[in-house]
Structure formats: C-alpha cells, structure tokens
Amino acid sequence: GDSVTQMEGPVTLSEEAFLTINCTYTATGYPSLFWYVQYPGEGLQLLLKATKADDKGSNKGFEATYRKETTSFHLEKGSVQVSDSAVYFCALRSTNAGKSTFGDGTTLTVKP
Amino acid sequence: EAQVTQNPRYLITVTGKKLTVTCSQNMNHEYMSWYRQDPGLGLRQIYYSMNVEVTDKGDVPEGYKVSRKEKRNFPLILESPSPNQTSLYFCASSLMVLAGYNEQFFGPGTRLTVL
C-alpha cells in the first residue's frame, strides 16, 4: 500500500534559520502530494500542494517540489519565524481519491 | 464561514458505553473522512465516504462504524469503546471533482478518553 516517511522530529531552530523537513513516499500511480500544518490545539490546514511531477507548491515562504525520480516532497523555508512553530504533516492522496496517507508528523519549534 | 464542525470537542467515557461523534460540513463537499491521531503514529484513516450512502474502510476501521445519510453529515460511531480507542479524532471533507488534486478541510478535533 501507499506510505509516507517523514524526517523524525522534533526539530528545534533559531529564528531566521533555514528549514528542511524531508518527506519520501511510496505509491502506485500518480498521487498528489500535500503538506499540512497543525498549530497547537487546532486541526490540520493545507500549507501547500503539488499534483504532478516537477510541480512546485509554495505558500507563506514555504516550498516543496514533487520529485518523481526520488519519490520525495521535501519542505523548505529560507528563514523561519517563531510563528512557524507547529507540527508539519506530509501526505499523499491516491489517484482514486478515496484513501489518504499521512506521515507521522514533524514537530518544529523556533526559538527567538 | 466555510467550516467542518465536530461535537463534542472533548469526551471522557467508560469501556463499552456506545458513543457518537458528529461531523458536519457546510461546503457542499461530496467527500468526507475520519482520522485518528496518536503520538508517533501520525494520522491514520478510519473510514471515508465518496458520496451519500457510499462509505469505505480506511487503514484502521476495526471498532468503528460510520453512516452517510446526508451530504453534510458523517457521524463516527463507537458501539463498544475500548481504552485503545483513546485518541484525537479528526473529520475532514473535500470536493470530489478532480478529487485526487483537492486538499482536505479538517475539523478542530475531538479528544476522546476511554477509561
């Protein structure tokens, strides 16, 4: 079946540091890939997505590129802020759209 | 405001006492799904529904039931809860047109404790 493997956390960075959270996947067909963010006490919300190979999703300074050759969708941000502290989930949605698979989540803490 | 609502937000119950967690969305989405979130295990899909009267199992359906009698509602039923169902539960919905491309909208979560 489909699977998503995320870089283990927690990750602690200083403000303005560069962020990378690795995500690799296994899937049949051509899934869509997503990054969701969960702030404390809240549900998940979409951060960015990519629906085909070589697509780059971007939002709020975060970026991720759909790499079919390496089956990866790594999340990056050039300069993190304290407000970016949250749990980040990589996810894929299968082509039949019913099933969704999420990674274990990576907790990011940004210190001033 | 477009949203997914869940009730209750917090629930403490005892083993074997049937309970229902409600989920409702006001975005006219065809697709709805339930997940549970456990430390170190991420989100795992319990059941999903592609449309009214169409439901299917996710990865961890044991011990749960769902029904989809109306488009906007998708309740999660625990007929005989057990302590291993203590978890944080999320309901989500999305459009079905080009469904695989669409993000899901999540509710705020229901924290369930089974004693």
PDB file of N, CA and C in Angstrom, chain B residues 11-103:
ATOM      1  N   LEU B  11     -14.376  14.350  25.235  1.00  0.00           N
ATOM      2  CA  LEU B  11     -15.280  13.344  25.774  1.00  0.00           C
ATOM      3  C   LEU B  11     -14.494  12.337  26.591  1.00  0.00           C
ATOM      4  N   ILE B  12     -14.967  12.113  27.817  1.00  0.00           N
ATOM      5  CA  ILE B  12     -14.419  11.046  28.652  1.00  0.00           C
ATOM      6  C   ILE B  12     -15.547  10.065  28.882  1.00  0.00           C
ATOM      7  N   THR B  13     -15.299   8.800  28.599  1.00  0.00           N
ATOM      8  CA  THR B  13     -16.334   7.793  28.734  1.00  0.00           C
ATOM      9  C   THR B  13     -15.740   6.521  29.335  1.00  0.00           C
ATOM     10  N   VAL B  14     -16.580   5.508  29.471  1.00  0.00           N
ATOM     11  CA  VAL B  14     -16.122   4.237  30.037  1.00  0.00           C
ATOM     12  C   VAL B  14     -16.234   3.139  28.996  1.00  0.00           C
ATOM     13  N   THR B  15     -15.460   2.117  29.195  1.00  0.00           N
ATOM     14  CA  THR B  15     -15.452   0.976  28.277  1.00  0.00           C
ATOM     15  C   THR B  15     -16.845   0.420  28.059  1.00  0.00           C
ATOM     16  N   GLY B  16     -17.199   0.231  26.784  1.00  0.00           N
ATOM     17  CA  GLY B  16     -18.456  -0.404  26.442  1.00  0.00           C
ATOM     18  C   GLY B  16     -19.656   0.500  26.280  1.00  0.00           C
ATOM     19  N   LYS B  17     -19.513   1.766  26.609  1.00  0.00           N
ATOM     20  CA  LYS B  17     -20.663   2.679  26.503  1.00  0.00           C
ATOM     21  C   LYS B  17     -20.682   3.323  25.129  1.00  0.00           C
ATOM     22  N   LYS B  18     -21.680   2.980  24.339  1.00  0.00           N
ATOM     23  CA  LYS B  18     -21.772   3.450  22.956  1.00  0.00           C
ATOM     24  C   LYS B  18     -21.723   4.966  22.869  1.00  0.00           C
ATOM     25  N   LEU B  19     -21.006   5.475  21.871  1.00  0.00           N
ATOM     26  CA  LEU B  19     -20.953   6.916  21.685  1.00  0.00           C
ATOM     27  C   LEU B  19     -20.902   7.264  20.199  1.00  0.00           C
ATOM     28  N   THR B  20     -21.315   8.488  19.914  1.00  0.00           N
ATOM     29  CA  THR B  20     -21.283   9.014  18.549  1.00  0.00           C
ATOM     30  C   THR B  20     -20.596  10.362  18.553  1.00  0.00           C
ATOM     31  N   VAL B  21     -19.674  10.538  17.636  1.00  0.00           N
ATOM     32  CA  VAL B  21     -19.045  11.839  17.406  1.00  0.00           C
ATOM     33  C   VAL B  21     -19.604  12.381  16.096  1.00  0.00           C
ATOM     34  N   THR B  22     -20.178  13.562  16.157  1.00  0.00           N
ATOM     35  CA  THR B  22     -20.789  14.104  14.949  1.00  0.00           C
ATOM     36  C   THR B  22     -19.792  14.948  14.167  1.00  0.00           C
ATOM     37  N   CYS B  23     -20.011  14.991  12.860  1.00  0.00           N
ATOM     38  CA  CYS B  23     -19.209  15.808  11.957  1.00  0.00           C
ATOM     39  C   CYS B  23     -20.136  16.411  10.925  1.00  0.00           C
ATOM     40  N   SER B  24     -19.998  17.709  10.698  1.00  0.00           N
ATOM     41  CA  SER B  24     -20.831  18.377   9.724  1.00  0.00           C
ATOM     42  C   SER B  24     -19.998  19.392   8.952  1.00  0.00           C
ATOM     43  N   GLN B  25     -20.264  19.494   7.629  1.00  0.00           N
ATOM     44  CA  GLN B  25     -19.554  20.491   6.818  1.00  0.00           C
ATOM     45  C   GLN B  25     -20.577  21.301   6.012  1.00  0.00           C
ATOM     46  N   ASN B  26     -20.240  22.569   5.798  1.00  0.00           N
ATOM     47  CA  ASN B  26     -21.164  23.466   5.101  1.00  0.00           C
ATOM     48  C   ASN B  26     -20.631  23.906   3.746  1.00  0.00           C
ATOM     49  N   MET B  27     -19.762  23.102   3.152  1.00  0.00           N
ATOM     50  CA  MET B  27     -19.123  23.473   1.886  1.00  0.00           C
ATOM     51  C   MET B  27     -19.648  22.650   0.703  1.00  0.00           C
ATOM     52  N   ASN B  28     -20.682  21.850   0.936  1.00  0.00           N
ATOM     53  CA  ASN B  28     -21.271  21.020  -0.118  1.00  0.00           C
ATOM     54  C   ASN B  28     -20.262  20.018  -0.702  1.00  0.00           C
ATOM     55  N   HIS B  29     -19.350  19.550   0.158  1.00  0.00           N
ATOM     56  CA  HIS B  29     -18.346  18.588  -0.284  1.00  0.00           C
ATOM     57  C   HIS B  29     -18.932  17.188  -0.357  1.00  0.00           C
ATOM     58  N   GLU B  30     -18.548  16.473  -1.428  1.00  0.00           N
ATOM     59  CA  GLU B  30     -19.015  15.094  -1.562  1.00  0.00           C
ATOM     60  C   GLU B  30     -18.219  14.150  -0.656  1.00  0.00           C
ATOM     61  N   TYR B  31     -16.937  14.419  -0.522  1.00  0.00           N
ATOM     62  CA  TYR B  31     -16.020  13.509   0.177  1.00  0.00           C
ATOM     63  C   TYR B  31     -15.891  13.901   1.635  1.00  0.00           C
ATOM     64  N   MET B  32     -15.982  12.886   2.525  1.00  0.00           N
ATOM     65  CA  MET B  32     -15.715  13.099   3.937  1.00  0.00           C
ATOM     66  C   MET B  32     -14.929  11.911   4.483  1.00  0.00           C
ATOM     67  N   SER B  33     -14.176  12.172   5.548  1.00  0.00           N
ATOM     68  CA  SER B  33     -13.301  11.130   6.073  1.00  0.00           C
ATOM     69  C   SER B  33     -13.074  11.327   7.564  1.00  0.00           C
ATOM     70  N   TRP B  34     -12.775  10.242   8.253  1.00  0.00           N
ATOM     71  CA  TRP B  34     -12.396  10.281   9.663  1.00  0.00           C
ATOM     72  C   TRP B  34     -10.975   9.767   9.830  1.00  0.00           C
ATOM     73  N   TYR B  35     -10.223  10.436  10.737  1.00  0.00           N
ATOM     74  CA  TYR B  35      -8.859  10.058  11.063  1.00  0.00           C
ATOM     75  C   TYR B  35      -8.700  10.031  12.574  1.00  0.00           C
ATOM     76  N   ARG B  36      -7.729   9.242  13.013  1.00  0.00           N
ATOM     77  CA  ARG B  36      -7.298   9.339  14.398  1.00  0.00           C
ATOM     78  C   ARG B  36      -5.814   9.690  14.431  1.00  0.00           C
ATOM     79  N   GLN B  37      -5.455  10.502  15.425  1.00  0.00           N
ATOM     80  CA  GLN B  37      -4.077  10.952  15.566  1.00  0.00           C
ATOM     81  C   GLN B  37      -3.525  10.461  16.890  1.00  0.00           C
ATOM     82  N   ASP B  38      -2.467   9.704  16.823  1.00  0.00           N
ATOM     83  CA  ASP B  38      -1.823   9.157  18.008  1.00  0.00           C
ATOM     84  C   ASP B  38      -0.337   9.503  17.981  1.00  0.00           C
ATOM     85  N   PRO B  39       0.250   9.774  19.147  1.00  0.00           N
ATOM     86  CA  PRO B  39       1.671  10.145  19.200  1.00  0.00           C
ATOM     87  C   PRO B  39       2.547   9.111  18.505  1.00  0.00           C
ATOM     88  N   GLY B  40       3.413   9.573  17.631  1.00  0.00           N
ATOM     89  CA  GLY B  40       4.340   8.678  16.934  1.00  0.00           C
ATOM     90  C   GLY B  40       3.740   7.909  15.782  1.00  0.00           C
ATOM     91  N   LEU B  41       2.424   8.035  15.593  1.00  0.00           N
ATOM     92  CA  LEU B  41       1.759   7.282  14.517  1.00  0.00           C
ATOM     93  C   LEU B  41       1.130   8.188  13.470  1.00  0.00           C
ATOM     94  N   GLY B  42       1.208   9.470  13.661  1.00  0.00           N
ATOM     95  CA  GLY B  42       0.657  10.396  12.683  1.00  0.00           C
ATOM     96  C   GLY B  42      -0.853  10.299  12.607  1.00  0.00           C
ATOM     97  N   LEU B  43      -1.394  10.582  11.439  1.00  0.00           N
ATOM     98  CA  LEU B  43      -2.834  10.456  11.202  1.00  0.00           C
ATOM     99  C   LEU B  43      -3.098   9.162  10.462  1.00  0.00           C
ATOM    100  N   ARG B  44      -4.072   8.423  10.932  1.00  0.00           N
ATOM    101  CA  ARG B  44      -4.454   7.187  10.255  1.00  0.00           C
ATOM    102  C   ARG B  44      -5.931   7.261   9.895  1.00  0.00           C
ATOM    103  N   GLN B  45      -6.228   6.858   8.679  1.00  0.00           N
ATOM    104  CA  GLN B  45      -7.584   6.979   8.165  1.00  0.00           C
ATOM    105  C   GLN B  45      -8.450   5.830   8.672  1.00  0.00           C
ATOM    106  N   ILE B  46      -9.636   6.176   9.180  1.00  0.00           N
ATOM    107  CA  ILE B  46     -10.540   5.167   9.747  1.00  0.00           C
ATOM    108  C   ILE B  46     -11.564   4.738   8.694  1.00  0.00           C
ATOM    109  N   TYR B  47     -12.330   5.672   8.203  1.00  0.00           N
ATOM    110  CA  TYR B  47     -13.323   5.444   7.149  1.00  0.00           C
ATOM    111  C   TYR B  47     -13.384   6.689   6.280  1.00  0.00           C
ATOM    112  N   TYR B  48     -13.864   6.502   5.060  1.00  0.00           N
ATOM    113  CA  TYR B  48     -14.130   7.637   4.207  1.00  0.00           C
ATOM    114  C   TYR B  48     -15.412   7.401   3.420  1.00  0.00           C
ATOM    115  N   SER B  49     -15.929   8.491   2.864  1.00  0.00           N
ATOM    116  CA  SER B  49     -17.160   8.426   2.098  1.00  0.00           C
ATOM    117  C   SER B  49     -17.012   9.306   0.859  1.00  0.00           C
ATOM    118  N   MET B  50     -17.228   8.705  -0.295  1.00  0.00           N
ATOM    119  CA  MET B  50     -17.084   9.450  -1.545  1.00  0.00           C
ATOM    120  C   MET B  50     -18.370  10.197  -1.902  1.00  0.00           C
ATOM    121  N   ASN B  51     -19.487   9.799  -1.279  1.00  0.00           N
ATOM    122  CA  ASN B  51     -20.752  10.490  -1.504  1.00  0.00           C
ATOM    123  C   ASN B  51     -21.809   9.893  -0.583  1.00  0.00           C
ATOM    124  N   VAL B  52     -23.009  10.420  -0.639  1.00  0.00           N
ATOM    125  CA  VAL B  52     -24.085   9.919   0.216  1.00  0.00           C
ATOM    126  C   VAL B  52     -24.286   8.425  -0.037  1.00  0.00           C
ATOM    127  N   GLU B  53     -24.406   7.689   1.052  1.00  0.00           N
ATOM    128  CA  GLU B  53     -24.641   6.237   1.036  1.00  0.00           C
ATOM    129  C   GLU B  53     -23.451   5.435   0.502  1.00  0.00           C
ATOM    130  N   VAL B  54     -22.299   6.057   0.307  1.00  0.00           N
ATOM    131  CA  VAL B  54     -21.099   5.355  -0.165  1.00  0.00           C
ATOM    132  C   VAL B  54     -19.996   5.534   0.862  1.00  0.00           C
ATOM    133  N   THR B  55     -19.663   4.458   1.558  1.00  0.00           N
ATOM    134  CA  THR B  55     -18.584   4.524   2.544  1.00  0.00           C
ATOM    135  C   THR B  55     -17.605   3.381   2.313  1.00  0.00           C
ATOM    136  N   ASP B  56     -16.387   3.553   2.781  1.00  0.00           N
ATOM    137  CA  ASP B  56     -15.374   2.510   2.611  1.00  0.00           C
ATOM    138  C   ASP B  56     -14.361   2.588   3.743  1.00  0.00           C
ATOM    139  N   LYS B  57     -13.716   1.447   3.992  1.00  0.00           N
ATOM    140  CA  LYS B  57     -12.762   1.369   5.092  1.00  0.00           C
ATOM    141  C   LYS B  57     -11.459   2.046   4.737  1.00  0.00           C
ATOM    142  N   GLY B  58     -10.883   2.675   5.765  1.00  0.00           N
ATOM    143  CA  GLY B  58      -9.528   3.178   5.650  1.00  0.00           C
ATOM    144  C   GLY B  58      -8.554   2.141   6.175  1.00  0.00           C
ATOM    145  N   ASP B  59      -7.526   2.604   6.843  1.00  0.00           N
ATOM    146  CA  ASP B  59      -6.481   1.698   7.317  1.00  0.00           C
ATOM    147  C   ASP B  59      -6.771   1.087   8.687  1.00  0.00           C
ATOM    148  N   VAL B  60      -7.592   1.749   9.490  1.00  0.00           N
ATOM    149  CA  VAL B  60      -7.846   1.268  10.852  1.00  0.00           C
ATOM    150  C   VAL B  60      -9.328   1.310  11.189  1.00  0.00           C
ATOM    151  N   PRO B  61     -10.184   0.540  10.497  1.00  0.00           N
ATOM    152  CA  PRO B  61     -11.628   0.635  10.698  1.00  0.00           C
ATOM    153  C   PRO B  61     -12.179  -0.186  11.868  1.00  0.00           C
ATOM    154  N   GLU B  62     -11.356  -1.078  12.434  1.00  0.00           N
ATOM    155  CA  GLU B  62     -11.885  -2.004  13.448  1.00  0.00           C
ATOM    156  C   GLU B  62     -12.391  -1.241  14.664  1.00  0.00           C
ATOM    157  N   GLY B  63     -13.607  -1.562  15.083  1.00  0.00           N
ATOM    158  CA  GLY B  63     -14.196  -0.952  16.268  1.00  0.00           C
ATOM    159  C   GLY B  63     -14.988   0.315  15.987  1.00  0.00           C
ATOM    160  N   TYR B  64     -15.070   0.700  14.732  1.00  0.00           N
ATOM    161  CA  TYR B  64     -15.773   1.925  14.354  1.00  0.00           C
ATOM    162  C   TYR B  64     -16.854   1.623  13.312  1.00  0.00           C
ATOM    163  N   LYS B  65     -17.887   2.460  13.310  1.00  0.00           N
ATOM    164  CA  LYS B  65     -18.896   2.446  12.259  1.00  0.00           C
ATOM    165  C   LYS B  65     -19.130   3.866  11.804  1.00  0.00           C
ATOM    166  N   VAL B  66     -19.588   4.000  10.572  1.00  0.00           N
ATOM    167  CA  VAL B  66     -19.954   5.314  10.049  1.00  0.00           C
ATOM    168  C   VAL B  66     -21.247   5.170   9.253  1.00  0.00           C
ATOM    169  N   SER B  67     -21.876   6.292   8.998  1.00  0.00           N
ATOM    170  CA  SER B  67     -23.023   6.330   8.091  1.00  0.00           C
ATOM    171  C   SER B  67     -23.014   7.662   7.360  1.00  0.00           C
ATOM    172  N   ARG B  68     -23.556   7.666   6.161  1.00  0.00           N
ATOM    173  CA  ARG B  68     -23.625   8.914   5.386  1.00  0.00           C
ATOM    174  C   ARG B  68     -25.002   8.988   4.749  1.00  0.00           C
ATOM    175  N   LYS B  69     -25.930   9.479   5.539  1.00  0.00           N
ATOM    176  CA  LYS B  69     -27.308   9.570   5.067  1.00  0.00           C
ATOM    177  C   LYS B  69     -27.592  10.923   4.405  1.00  0.00           C
ATOM    178  N   GLU B  70     -26.809  11.916   4.784  1.00  0.00           N
ATOM    179  CA  GLU B  70     -26.947  13.245   4.177  1.00  0.00           C
ATOM    180  C   GLU B  70     -25.560  13.710   3.766  1.00  0.00           C
ATOM    181  N   LYS B  71     -25.548  14.594   2.787  1.00  0.00           N
ATOM    182  CA  LYS B  71     -24.259  15.039   2.256  1.00  0.00           C
ATOM    183  C   LYS B  71     -23.432  15.755   3.314  1.00  0.00           C
ATOM    184  N   ARG B  72     -24.041  16.533   4.170  1.00  0.00           N
ATOM    185  CA  ARG B  72     -23.280  17.386   5.067  1.00  0.00           C
ATOM    186  C   ARG B  72     -22.800  16.682   6.327  1.00  0.00           C
ATOM    187  N   ASN B  73     -23.383  15.537   6.680  1.00  0.00           N
ATOM    188  CA  ASN B  73     -23.067  14.892   7.961  1.00  0.00           C
ATOM    189  C   ASN B  73     -22.399  13.528   7.793  1.00  0.00           C
ATOM    190  N   PHE B  74     -21.474  13.241   8.685  1.00  0.00           N
ATOM    191  CA  PHE B  74     -20.737  11.968   8.616  1.00  0.00           C
ATOM    192  C   PHE B  74     -20.357  11.555  10.039  1.00  0.00           C
ATOM    193  N   PRO B  75     -21.289  11.020  10.800  1.00  0.00           N
ATOM    194  CA  PRO B  75     -21.009  10.660  12.192  1.00  0.00           C
ATOM    195  C   PRO B  75     -20.125   9.424  12.324  1.00  0.00           C
ATOM    196  N   LEU B  76     -19.314   9.421  13.369  1.00  0.00           N
ATOM    197  CA  LEU B  76     -18.454   8.283  13.717  1.00  0.00           C
ATOM    198  C   LEU B  76     -19.044   7.623  14.957  1.00  0.00           C
ATOM    199  N   ILE B  77     -19.290   6.333  14.861  1.00  0.00           N
ATOM    200  CA  ILE B  77     -19.945   5.599  15.939  1.00  0.00           C
ATOM    201  C   ILE B  77     -18.988   4.569  16.521  1.00  0.00           C
ATOM    202  N   LEU B  78     -18.867   4.584  17.848  1.00  0.00           N
ATOM    203  CA  LEU B  78     -18.119   3.557  18.562  1.00  0.00           C
ATOM    204  C   LEU B  78     -19.143   2.756  19.358  1.00  0.00           C
ATOM    205  N   GLU B  79     -19.444   1.551  18.892  1.00  0.00           N
ATOM    206  CA  GLU B  79     -20.507   0.761  19.505  1.00  0.00           C
ATOM    207  C   GLU B  79     -20.115   0.290  20.913  1.00  0.00           C
ATOM    208  N   SER B  80     -18.871  -0.095  21.072  1.00  0.00           N
ATOM    209  CA  SER B  80     -18.394  -0.574  22.361  1.00  0.00           C
ATOM    210  C   SER B  80     -16.952  -0.104  22.549  1.00  0.00           C
ATOM    211  N   PRO B  81     -16.786   1.150  22.960  1.00  0.00           N
ATOM    212  CA  PRO B  81     -15.433   1.718  23.029  1.00  0.00           C
ATOM    213  C   PRO B  81     -14.525   0.953  23.987  1.00  0.00           C
ATOM    214  N   SER B  82     -13.256   0.922  23.633  1.00  0.00           N
ATOM    215  CA  SER B  82     -12.244   0.296  24.491  1.00  0.00           C
ATOM    216  C   SER B  82     -11.111   1.300  24.697  1.00  0.00           C
ATOM    217  N   PRO B  83     -10.300   1.101  25.739  1.00  0.00           N
ATOM    218  CA  PRO B  83      -9.226   2.058  26.046  1.00  0.00           C
ATOM    219  C   PRO B  83      -8.277   2.307  24.876  1.00  0.00           C
ATOM    220  N   ASN B  84      -8.083   1.323  23.981  1.00  0.00           N
ATOM    221  CA  ASN B  84      -7.167   1.554  22.861  1.00  0.00           C
ATOM    222  C   ASN B  84      -7.766   2.470  21.793  1.00  0.00           C
ATOM    223  N   GLN B  85      -8.989   2.924  22.012  1.00  0.00           N
ATOM    224  CA  GLN B  85      -9.581   3.918  21.122  1.00  0.00           C
ATOM    225  C   GLN B  85      -9.458   5.333  21.684  1.00  0.00           C
ATOM    226  N   THR B  86      -8.776   5.444  22.803  1.00  0.00           N
ATOM    227  CA  THR B  86      -8.423   6.765  23.319  1.00  0.00           C
ATOM    228  C   THR B  86      -7.506   7.432  22.310  1.00  0.00           C
ATOM    229  N   SER B  87      -7.920   8.598  21.811  1.00  0.00           N
ATOM    230  CA  SER B  87      -7.173   9.231  20.733  1.00  0.00           C
ATOM    231  C   SER B  87      -7.753  10.610  20.447  1.00  0.00           C
ATOM    232  N   LEU B  88      -7.117  11.299  19.513  1.00  0.00           N
ATOM    233  CA  LEU B  88      -7.611  12.566  18.992  1.00  0.00           C
ATOM    234  C   LEU B  88      -8.178  12.274  17.601  1.00  0.00           C
ATOM    235  N   TYR B  89      -9.441  12.602  17.398  1.00  0.00           N
ATOM    236  CA  TYR B  89     -10.127  12.263  16.156  1.00  0.00           C
ATOM    237  C   TYR B  89     -10.394  13.519  15.331  1.00  0.00           C
ATOM    238  N   PHE B  90     -10.155  13.393  14.032  1.00  0.00           N
ATOM    239  CA  PHE B  90     -10.412  14.486  13.098  1.00  0.00           C
ATOM    240  C   PHE B  90     -11.334  14.036  11.988  1.00  0.00           C
ATOM    241  N   CYS B  91     -12.281  14.902  11.671  1.00  0.00           N
ATOM    242  CA  CYS B  91     -13.118  14.736  10.499  1.00  0.00           C
ATOM    243  C   CYS B  91     -12.600  15.682   9.419  1.00  0.00           C
ATOM    244  N   ALA B  92     -12.720  15.281   8.164  1.00  0.00           N
ATOM    245  CA  ALA B  92     -12.255  16.130   7.068  1.00  0.00           C
ATOM    246  C   ALA B  92     -13.197  15.986   5.883  1.00  0.00           C
ATOM    247  N   SER B  93     -13.190  16.991   4.999  1.00  0.00           N
ATOM    248  CA  SER B  93     -14.019  16.926   3.798  1.00  0.00           C
ATOM    249  C   SER B  93     -13.285  17.563   2.632  1.00  0.00           C
ATOM    250  N   SER B  94     -13.710  17.204   1.425  1.00  0.00           N
ATOM    251  CA  SER B  94     -13.138  17.833   0.232  1.00  0.00           C
ATOM    252  C   SER B  94     -14.107  17.675  -0.934  1.00  0.00           C
ATOM    253  N   LEU B  95     -13.821  18.415  -1.978  1.00  0.00           N
ATOM    254  CA  LEU B  95     -14.571  18.240  -3.212  1.00  0.00           C
ATOM    255  C   LEU B  95     -14.192  16.907  -3.863  1.00  0.00           C
ATOM    256  N   MET B  96     -15.070  16.406  -4.715  1.00  0.00           N
ATOM    257  CA  MET B  96     -14.758  15.179  -5.448  1.00  0.00           C
ATOM    258  C   MET B  96     -14.353  15.452  -6.894  1.00  0.00           C
ATOM    259  N   VAL B  97     -14.710  16.617  -7.431  1.00  0.00           N
ATOM    260  CA  VAL B  97     -14.288  16.942  -8.786  1.00  0.00           C
ATOM    261  C   VAL B  97     -12.774  17.038  -8.801  1.00  0.00           C
ATOM    262  N   LEU B  98     -12.123  16.297  -9.707  1.00  0.00           N
ATOM    263  CA  LEU B  98     -10.651  16.202  -9.705  1.00  0.00           C
ATOM    264  C   LEU B  98     -10.183  15.886  -8.286  1.00  0.00           C
ATOM    265  N   ALA B  99     -10.831  14.910  -7.703  1.00  0.00           N
ATOM    266  CA  ALA B  99     -10.703  14.700  -6.265  1.00  0.00           C
ATOM    267  C   ALA B  99      -9.272  14.503  -5.799  1.00  0.00           C
ATOM    268  N   GLY B 100      -8.514  13.764  -6.574  1.00  0.00           N
ATOM    269  CA  GLY B 100      -7.155  13.478  -6.135  1.00  0.00           C
ATOM    270  C   GLY B 100      -6.316  14.722  -5.988  1.00  0.00           C
ATOM    271  N   TYR B 101      -6.708  15.801  -6.634  1.00  0.00           N
ATOM    272  CA  TYR B 101      -5.922  17.031  -6.564  1.00  0.00           C
ATOM    273  C   TYR B 101      -6.310  17.909  -5.386  1.00  0.00           C
ATOM    274  N   ASN B 102      -7.436  17.596  -4.760  1.00  0.00           N
ATOM    275  CA  ASN B 102      -8.007  18.537  -3.812  1.00  0.00           C
ATOM    276  C   ASN B 102      -7.552  18.305  -2.386  1.00  0.00           C
ATOM    277  N   GLU B 103      -7.283  19.393  -1.699  1.00  0.00           N
ATOM    278  CA  GLU B 103      -6.923  19.304  -0.298  1.00  0.00           C
ATOM    279  C   GLU B 103      -8.165  19.021   0.540  1.00  0.00           C
TER     280      GLU B 103
END
